[in-house]
């Protein structure tokens, strides 16, 4: 079986070399690591004083301009450069916990499973609220989700993350692959499609990557605005599937987490952050009634709005 890894990168630093080293040390050999790099000059400066080509002979770099980047389209383009039976999507800020990451992901692609995504664990210095969120969304127990779980899990049935996920190439081609133009959520949109086509999505808890953020409340609002936009733009995926209940469940999980650590004084701050998230999400869901200048002020993906039609025509 041939396995490729595809990573969109933007202004990478020397940490990229460490990530590539960890991928090269996996128990399952990787045929090619395809880097979809936004900004050629920055990348050339990074590798100019290194023996990049000699050390990373299986790394293939494709450059694109910032205006060309799209969460779905760029990843789909990367798949076209791949010749793997399985390809693994990653982000440049996800770090394999050990050398078994790829092995565990590939093992999960069995039966009718179309895609398997990894567990994300927080960095040691991550904010407390980020640890709560990662722990809630990425528990220790693996599972396979199918259409039969929609009543029980709601929107969580479609949850999948391209921070680190392995895809069967045959199913990808059969399904048409990632949506070509989207602000966000290309992974969930794809997962929803294959689930409704009768396939499963596996959560492989044994496959672990370190990945967390240190977002301010304003950044949380902006990120969730884009999330809301993606759901508004794809009612064929998200309409009729409950999502708001997940926020309530997360709040309960946070209460228990902080209570067990005798840190309930932090709970109001967590609730404030949730308020920013929900406000951003609601604005994103109703972005079509917002002024274009406000949309461009809030979004984290301005290039999305500049590609093709403008905000009002979406």
mmCIF file of C-alpha atoms in Angstrom:
data_model
loop_
_atom_site.group_PDB
_atom_site.id
_atom_site.type_symbol
_atom_site.label_atom_id
_atom_site.label_comp_id
_atom_site.label_asym_id
_atom_site.label_seq_id
_atom_site.Cartn_x
_atom_site.Cartn_y
_atom_site.Cartn_z
ATOM 1 C CA UNK A 1 0.000 0.000 0.000
ATOM 2 C CA UNK A 2 1.331 3.433 -0.981
ATOM 3 C CA UNK A 3 0.807 6.233 1.510
ATOM 4 C CA UNK A 4 1.318 9.955 0.922
ATOM 5 C CA UNK A 5 1.054 12.878 3.335
ATOM 6 C CA UNK A 6 -0.300 16.242 2.137
ATOM 7 C CA UNK A 7 0.314 19.410 4.176
ATOM 8 C CA UNK A 8 -0.790 22.948 3.246
ATOM 9 C CA UNK A 9 1.807 25.334 4.689
ATOM 10 C CA UNK A 10 2.037 29.105 5.058
ATOM 11 C CA UNK A 11 5.138 30.983 6.225
ATOM 12 C CA UNK A 12 6.669 27.912 7.871
ATOM 13 C CA UNK A 13 9.586 28.246 10.259
ATOM 14 C CA UNK A 14 12.281 25.783 11.208
ATOM 15 C CA UNK A 15 9.670 23.761 13.073
ATOM 16 C CA UNK A 16 8.726 22.391 9.646
ATOM 17 C CA UNK A 17 11.994 20.442 9.572
ATOM 18 C CA UNK A 18 11.176 18.838 12.921
ATOM 19 C CA UNK A 19 7.728 17.841 11.648
ATOM 20 C CA UNK A 20 9.229 16.275 8.527
ATOM 21 C CA UNK A 21 11.745 14.380 10.679
ATOM 22 C CA UNK A 22 8.913 12.936 12.757
ATOM 23 C CA UNK A 23 7.065 11.854 9.639
ATOM 24 C CA UNK A 24 10.191 10.258 8.211
ATOM 25 C CA UNK A 25 10.475 8.198 11.410
ATOM 26 C CA UNK A 26 7.039 6.565 11.195
ATOM 27 C CA UNK A 27 6.741 2.774 11.451
ATOM 28 C CA UNK A 28 4.827 2.733 8.165
ATOM 29 C CA UNK A 29 6.873 4.199 5.299
ATOM 30 C CA UNK A 30 5.553 7.306 3.578
ATOM 31 C CA UNK A 31 5.975 7.407 -0.184
ATOM 32 C CA UNK A 32 5.755 11.190 -0.640
ATOM 33 C CA UNK A 33 5.193 14.223 1.562
ATOM 34 C CA UNK A 34 3.480 16.868 -0.554
ATOM 35 C CA UNK A 35 3.755 20.438 0.702
ATOM 36 C CA UNK A 36 1.222 22.886 -0.723
ATOM 37 C CA UNK A 37 3.104 26.071 0.101
ATOM 38 C CA UNK A 38 1.561 29.533 0.014
ATOM 39 C CA UNK A 39 4.286 32.118 -0.628
ATOM 40 C CA UNK A 40 7.310 30.925 -2.578
ATOM 41 C CA UNK A 41 9.829 33.573 -1.417
ATOM 42 C CA UNK A 42 9.378 32.832 2.282
ATOM 43 C CA UNK A 43 9.892 29.106 1.699
ATOM 44 C CA UNK A 44 12.999 29.653 -0.415
ATOM 45 C CA UNK A 45 14.503 31.797 2.341
ATOM 46 C CA UNK A 46 13.782 29.075 4.888
ATOM 47 C CA UNK A 47 15.544 26.308 2.963
ATOM 48 C CA UNK A 48 18.314 28.402 1.359
ATOM 49 C CA UNK A 49 20.917 27.506 3.971
ATOM 50 C CA UNK A 50 19.892 23.879 4.443
ATOM 51 C CA UNK A 51 20.351 20.667 2.491
ATOM 52 C CA UNK A 52 16.581 20.374 2.166
ATOM 53 C CA UNK A 53 16.478 18.495 -1.126
ATOM 54 C CA UNK A 54 19.094 15.952 -0.067
ATOM 55 C CA UNK A 55 17.732 15.335 3.428
ATOM 56 C CA UNK A 56 14.057 15.218 2.445
ATOM 57 C CA UNK A 57 14.240 13.483 -0.912
ATOM 58 C CA UNK A 58 10.617 12.294 -0.746
ATOM 59 C CA UNK A 59 9.268 15.800 -0.091
ATOM 60 C CA UNK A 60 7.583 17.484 -3.051
ATOM 61 C CA UNK A 61 6.851 21.210 -2.858
ATOM 62 C CA UNK A 62 4.195 23.009 -4.892
ATOM 63 C CA UNK A 63 3.937 26.777 -4.584
ATOM 64 C CA UNK A 64 0.820 28.921 -4.877
ATOM 65 C CA UNK A 65 0.004 32.578 -4.352
ATOM 66 C CA UNK A 66 -2.012 33.651 -1.317
ATOM 67 C CA UNK A 67 -4.960 34.608 -3.526
ATOM 68 C CA UNK A 68 -5.042 31.028 -4.877
ATOM 69 C CA UNK A 69 -5.351 29.287 -1.518
ATOM 70 C CA UNK A 70 -8.643 27.627 -0.664
ATOM 71 C CA UNK A 71 -9.252 25.178 2.163
ATOM 72 C CA UNK A 72 -10.956 22.672 -0.105
ATOM 73 C CA UNK A 73 -9.476 23.491 -3.502
ATOM 74 C CA UNK A 74 -5.839 23.542 -2.386
ATOM 75 C CA UNK A 75 -6.170 20.228 -0.605
ATOM 76 C CA UNK A 76 -7.873 18.699 -3.631
ATOM 77 C CA UNK A 77 -5.035 19.949 -5.791
ATOM 78 C CA UNK A 78 -2.608 18.250 -3.419
ATOM 79 C CA UNK A 79 -4.477 14.975 -3.826
ATOM 80 C CA UNK A 80 -4.011 15.232 -7.593
ATOM 81 C CA UNK A 81 -0.253 15.304 -7.048
ATOM 82 C CA UNK A 82 -0.490 12.175 -4.902
ATOM 83 C CA UNK A 83 -0.256 8.612 -6.197
ATOM 84 C CA UNK A 84 -1.029 6.968 -2.875
ATOM 85 C CA UNK A 85 -3.709 4.389 -2.192
ATOM 86 C CA UNK A 86 -4.115 6.306 1.068
ATOM 87 C CA UNK A 87 -3.305 9.954 1.662
ATOM 88 C CA UNK A 88 -3.018 11.666 5.025
ATOM 89 C CA UNK A 89 -4.034 15.296 5.383
ATOM 90 C CA UNK A 90 -2.167 17.286 8.033
ATOM 91 C CA UNK A 91 -1.542 20.872 9.066
ATOM 92 C CA UNK A 92 1.890 22.331 9.746
ATOM 93 C CA UNK A 93 1.150 22.847 13.452
ATOM 94 C CA UNK A 94 0.208 19.216 14.185
ATOM 95 C CA UNK A 95 2.957 17.087 15.751
ATOM 96 C CA UNK A 96 2.900 13.274 15.778
ATOM 97 C CA UNK A 97 3.080 12.095 19.394
ATOM 98 C CA UNK A 98 4.990 8.975 18.398
ATOM 99 C CA UNK A 99 6.149 6.922 15.402
ATOM 100 C CA UNK A 100 2.866 4.960 15.211
ATOM 101 C CA UNK A 101 0.624 7.799 14.007
ATOM 102 C CA UNK A 102 0.340 6.719 10.361
ATOM 103 C CA UNK A 103 0.125 3.049 11.297
ATOM 104 C CA UNK A 104 -2.853 3.623 13.609
ATOM 105 C CA UNK A 105 -4.653 5.798 11.062
ATOM 106 C CA UNK A 106 -4.241 3.261 8.262
ATOM 107 C CA UNK A 107 -5.385 0.403 10.499
ATOM 108 C CA UNK A 108 -8.638 2.282 11.105
ATOM 109 C CA UNK A 109 -9.422 2.322 7.365
ATOM 110 C CA UNK A 110 -11.094 -1.047 7.320
ATOM 111 C CA UNK A 111 -14.418 -2.293 6.037
ATOM 112 C CA UNK A 112 -16.620 0.587 4.921
ATOM 113 C CA UNK A 113 -14.549 3.284 6.621
ATOM 114 C CA UNK A 114 -13.707 6.082 4.160
ATOM 115 C CA UNK A 115 -11.669 8.374 6.415
ATOM 116 C CA UNK A 116 -10.021 8.132 9.831
ATOM 117 C CA UNK A 117 -9.016 11.148 11.887
ATOM 118 C CA UNK A 118 -6.534 11.389 14.739
ATOM 119 C CA UNK A 119 -6.877 12.391 18.354
ATOM 120 C CA UNK A 120 -5.665 15.916 19.107
ATOM 121 C CA UNK A 121 -4.031 16.471 22.480
ATOM 122 C CA UNK A 122 -3.161 19.894 23.830
ATOM 123 C CA UNK A 123 0.357 21.159 24.250
ATOM 124 C CA UNK A 124 1.509 21.299 27.865
ATOM 125 C CA UNK A 125 1.446 25.098 27.855
ATOM 126 C CA UNK A 126 -1.996 25.351 26.239
ATOM 127 C CA UNK A 127 -4.641 27.475 28.002
ATOM 128 C CA UNK A 128 -6.944 25.641 30.408
ATOM 129 C CA UNK A 129 -10.017 26.236 28.253
ATOM 130 C CA UNK A 130 -8.241 24.804 25.213
ATOM 131 C CA UNK A 131 -7.447 21.642 27.152
ATOM 132 C CA UNK A 132 -11.107 21.313 28.078
ATOM 133 C CA UNK A 133 -12.200 21.705 24.465
ATOM 134 C CA UNK A 134 -9.636 19.216 23.114
ATOM 135 C CA UNK A 135 -10.527 16.702 25.791
ATOM 136 C CA UNK A 136 -14.218 16.995 24.954
ATOM 137 C CA UNK A 137 -13.849 16.771 21.166
ATOM 138 C CA UNK A 138 -11.111 14.135 21.201
ATOM 139 C CA UNK A 139 -11.786 11.568 23.954
ATOM 140 C CA UNK A 140 -9.681 8.485 24.668
ATOM 141 C CA UNK A 141 -12.101 6.005 23.081
ATOM 142 C CA UNK A 142 -12.146 5.267 19.344
ATOM 143 C CA UNK A 143 -15.369 4.927 17.376
ATOM 144 C CA UNK A 144 -16.750 4.564 13.853
ATOM 145 C CA UNK A 145 -19.621 6.896 12.940
ATOM 146 C CA UNK A 146 -22.249 6.125 10.285
ATOM 147 C CA UNK A 147 -25.614 7.474 9.213
ATOM 148 C CA UNK A 148 -27.195 5.333 11.930
ATOM 149 C CA UNK A 149 -25.649 7.689 14.513
ATOM 150 C CA UNK A 150 -27.320 10.895 13.291
ATOM 151 C CA UNK A 151 -30.163 10.798 15.813
ATOM 152 C CA UNK A 152 -27.762 10.095 18.669
ATOM 153 C CA UNK A 153 -24.796 12.309 17.754
ATOM 154 C CA UNK A 154 -26.337 15.033 15.600
ATOM 155 C CA UNK A 155 -23.683 17.230 13.967
ATOM 156 C CA UNK A 156 -20.950 15.231 15.715
ATOM 157 C CA UNK A 157 -21.664 12.398 13.279
ATOM 158 C CA UNK A 158 -19.960 14.442 10.570
ATOM 159 C CA UNK A 159 -17.131 15.669 12.756
ATOM 160 C CA UNK A 160 -13.742 15.066 11.178
ATOM 161 C CA UNK A 161 -10.529 17.094 11.180
ATOM 162 C CA UNK A 162 -7.914 17.613 8.485
ATOM 163 C CA UNK A 163 -5.460 18.595 11.203
ATOM 164 C CA UNK A 164 -4.647 14.912 10.803
ATOM 165 C CA UNK A 165 -6.820 12.459 8.862
ATOM 166 C CA UNK A 166 -6.240 9.523 6.513
ATOM 167 C CA UNK A 167 -8.371 9.002 3.401
ATOM 168 C CA UNK A 168 -8.985 6.048 1.124
ATOM 169 C CA UNK A 169 -8.153 7.190 -2.379
ATOM 170 C CA UNK A 170 -10.752 4.977 -4.077
ATOM 171 C CA UNK A 171 -13.618 6.422 -2.030
ATOM 172 C CA UNK A 172 -12.264 9.940 -2.493
ATOM 173 C CA UNK A 173 -12.336 9.574 -6.265
ATOM 174 C CA UNK A 174 -15.751 7.922 -6.193
ATOM 175 C CA UNK A 175 -17.248 10.722 -4.091
ATOM 176 C CA UNK A 176 -15.744 13.612 -6.043
ATOM 177 C CA UNK A 177 -13.341 14.637 -3.283
ATOM 178 C CA UNK A 178 -13.184 17.861 -1.291
ATOM 179 C CA UNK A 179 -15.408 20.734 -2.221
ATOM 180 C CA UNK A 180 -13.346 23.077 -4.397
ATOM 181 C CA UNK A 181 -14.292 26.390 -2.825
ATOM 182 C CA UNK A 182 -15.134 26.770 0.835
ATOM 183 C CA UNK A 183 -14.266 29.108 3.665
ATOM 184 C CA UNK A 184 -13.872 26.296 6.174
ATOM 185 C CA UNK A 185 -15.076 22.808 7.063
ATOM 186 C CA UNK A 186 -13.986 20.986 3.901
ATOM 187 C CA UNK A 187 -13.309 17.953 6.100
ATOM 188 C CA UNK A 188 -16.795 17.850 7.638
ATOM 189 C CA UNK A 189 -18.480 18.511 4.302
ATOM 190 C CA UNK A 190 -16.602 15.565 2.826
ATOM 191 C CA UNK A 191 -17.380 13.373 5.848
ATOM 192 C CA UNK A 192 -21.089 14.175 5.565
ATOM 193 C CA UNK A 193 -21.065 13.168 1.911
ATOM 194 C CA UNK A 194 -19.423 9.786 2.414
ATOM 195 C CA UNK A 195 -21.564 9.012 5.471
ATOM 196 C CA UNK A 196 -24.727 9.688 3.487
ATOM 197 C CA UNK A 197 -23.304 7.467 0.728
ATOM 198 C CA UNK A 198 -23.137 4.567 3.172
ATOM 199 C CA UNK A 199 -19.544 4.803 4.407
ATOM 200 C CA UNK A 200 -18.187 5.325 7.903
ATOM 201 C CA UNK A 201 -15.883 7.893 9.506
ATOM 202 C CA UNK A 202 -13.465 6.522 12.081
ATOM 203 C CA UNK A 203 -12.067 8.371 15.048
ATOM 204 C CA UNK A 204 -8.734 6.693 15.792
ATOM 205 C CA UNK A 205 -7.895 7.699 19.358
ATOM 206 C CA UNK A 206 -4.655 5.689 19.302
ATOM 207 C CA UNK A 207 -3.339 7.983 16.551
ATOM 208 C CA UNK A 208 -2.302 11.133 18.393
ATOM 209 C CA UNK A 209 -1.014 14.539 17.391
ATOM 210 C CA UNK A 210 -0.198 17.515 19.574
ATOM 211 C CA UNK A 211 -2.315 20.399 18.343
ATOM 212 C CA UNK A 212 -3.829 23.313 20.211
ATOM 213 C CA UNK A 213 -4.318 27.064 19.934
ATOM 214 C CA UNK A 214 -4.059 30.080 22.177
ATOM 215 C CA UNK A 215 -6.919 32.139 20.757
ATOM 216 C CA UNK A 216 -8.238 35.315 22.327
ATOM 217 C CA UNK A 217 -12.003 35.743 22.655
ATOM 218 C CA UNK A 218 -11.992 37.944 19.542
ATOM 219 C CA UNK A 219 -10.128 35.264 17.580
ATOM 220 C CA UNK A 220 -12.646 32.680 18.763
ATOM 221 C CA UNK A 221 -15.449 34.904 17.489
ATOM 222 C CA UNK A 222 -13.760 35.257 14.093
ATOM 223 C CA UNK A 223 -13.076 31.529 13.757
ATOM 224 C CA UNK A 224 -16.644 30.652 14.642
ATOM 225 C CA UNK A 225 -17.944 33.277 12.245
ATOM 226 C CA UNK A 226 -16.264 31.353 9.425
ATOM 227 C CA UNK A 227 -17.709 28.136 10.830
ATOM 228 C CA UNK A 228 -21.184 29.669 10.709
ATOM 229 C CA UNK A 229 -20.622 30.856 7.137
ATOM 230 C CA UNK A 230 -19.660 27.347 6.039
ATOM 231 C CA UNK A 231 -22.835 25.930 7.527
ATOM 232 C CA UNK A 232 -24.996 28.660 5.988
ATOM 233 C CA UNK A 233 -23.433 28.015 2.587
ATOM 234 C CA UNK A 234 -24.075 24.268 2.766
ATOM 235 C CA UNK A 235 -27.625 23.629 3.955
ATOM 236 C CA UNK A 236 -27.539 20.345 2.038
ATOM 237 C CA UNK A 237 -25.080 19.156 4.703
ATOM 238 C CA UNK A 238 -25.973 21.006 7.890
ATOM 239 C CA UNK A 239 -29.693 21.863 7.667
ATOM 240 C CA UNK A 240 -31.782 19.732 9.973
ATOM 241 C CA UNK A 241 -28.753 18.422 11.886
ATOM 242 C CA UNK A 242 -28.614 19.718 15.455
ATOM 243 C CA UNK A 243 -25.414 21.557 16.420
ATOM 244 C CA UNK A 244 -26.241 24.032 19.222
ATOM 245 C CA UNK A 245 -26.645 21.208 21.766
ATOM 246 C CA UNK A 246 -22.918 20.533 21.523
ATOM 247 C CA UNK A 247 -22.202 23.870 23.188
ATOM 248 C CA UNK A 248 -24.324 22.911 26.187
ATOM 249 C CA UNK A 249 -22.568 19.559 26.502
ATOM 250 C CA UNK A 250 -19.180 21.265 26.357
ATOM 251 C CA UNK A 251 -20.251 23.673 29.135
ATOM 252 C CA UNK A 252 -21.213 20.733 31.342
ATOM 253 C CA UNK A 253 -17.884 19.051 30.607
ATOM 254 C CA UNK A 254 -16.053 22.276 31.491
ATOM 255 C CA UNK A 255 -17.951 22.588 34.775
ATOM 256 C CA UNK A 256 -16.990 19.044 35.775
ATOM 257 C CA UNK A 257 -13.365 19.538 34.692
ATOM 258 C CA UNK A 258 -12.952 22.743 36.696
ATOM 259 C CA UNK A 259 -14.894 21.410 39.688
ATOM 260 C CA UNK A 260 -12.650 18.329 39.907
ATOM 261 C CA UNK A 261 -9.611 20.604 39.914
ATOM 262 C CA UNK A 262 -11.217 23.028 42.379
ATOM 263 C CA UNK A 263 -10.992 25.824 39.818
ATOM 264 C CA UNK A 264 -14.659 26.792 39.451
ATOM 265 C CA UNK A 265 -13.641 30.436 39.703
ATOM 266 C CA UNK A 266 -12.513 30.079 36.089
ATOM 267 C CA UNK A 267 -15.931 28.955 34.878
ATOM 268 C CA UNK A 268 -17.265 32.498 34.216
ATOM 269 C CA UNK A 269 -14.280 33.112 31.940
ATOM 270 C CA UNK A 270 -15.067 29.913 30.081
ATOM 271 C CA UNK A 271 -18.681 31.002 29.678
ATOM 272 C CA UNK A 272 -17.511 34.359 28.324
ATOM 273 C CA UNK A 273 -15.386 32.603 25.731
ATOM 274 C CA UNK A 274 -18.364 30.430 24.780
ATOM 275 C CA UNK A 275 -20.408 33.611 24.351
ATOM 276 C CA UNK A 276 -17.882 34.965 21.875
ATOM 277 C CA UNK A 277 -17.893 31.658 20.005
ATOM 278 C CA UNK A 278 -21.674 31.550 19.811
ATOM 279 C CA UNK A 279 -21.932 35.194 18.760
ATOM 280 C CA UNK A 280 -19.474 34.563 15.935
ATOM 281 C CA UNK A 281 -21.333 31.444 14.893
ATOM 282 C CA UNK A 282 -24.707 33.219 14.799
ATOM 283 C CA UNK A 283 -23.301 36.107 12.759
ATOM 284 C CA UNK A 284 -21.770 33.627 10.330
ATOM 285 C CA UNK A 285 -25.053 31.802 9.933
ATOM 286 C CA UNK A 286 -26.694 35.126 8.997
ATOM 287 C CA UNK A 287 -23.825 36.739 7.118
ATOM 288 C CA UNK A 288 -25.963 37.481 4.060
ATOM 289 C CA UNK A 289 -27.752 40.218 5.970
ATOM 290 C CA UNK A 290 -24.478 41.831 7.088
ATOM 291 C CA UNK A 291 -22.573 44.690 5.376
ATOM 292 C CA UNK A 292 -19.647 43.468 3.300
ATOM 293 C CA UNK A 293 -17.160 45.671 5.160
ATOM 294 C CA UNK A 294 -18.202 44.064 8.469
ATOM 295 C CA UNK A 295 -17.825 40.593 7.019
ATOM 296 C CA UNK A 296 -14.298 41.399 5.871
ATOM 297 C CA UNK A 297 -13.525 42.827 9.314
ATOM 298 C CA UNK A 298 -14.598 39.678 11.123
ATOM 299 C CA UNK A 299 -13.589 36.778 8.862
ATOM 300 C CA UNK A 300 -10.271 34.987 9.282
ATOM 301 C CA UNK A 301 -10.259 34.110 5.572
ATOM 302 C CA UNK A 302 -10.430 37.307 3.556
ATOM 303 C CA UNK A 303 -9.118 35.624 0.414
ATOM 304 C CA UNK A 304 -12.232 33.461 0.323
ATOM 305 C CA UNK A 305 -14.414 36.522 -0.216
ATOM 306 C CA UNK A 306 -12.105 37.919 -2.877
ATOM 307 C CA UNK A 307 -12.182 34.796 -5.026
ATOM 308 C CA UNK A 308 -14.901 34.937 -7.658
ATOM 309 C CA UNK A 309 -18.168 36.547 -6.531
ATOM 310 C CA UNK A 310 -18.365 39.056 -3.718
ATOM 311 C CA UNK A 311 -20.065 38.618 -0.356
ATOM 312 C CA UNK A 312 -23.469 39.866 -1.450
ATOM 313 C CA UNK A 313 -23.754 37.332 -4.270
ATOM 314 C CA UNK A 314 -23.061 34.254 -2.213
#
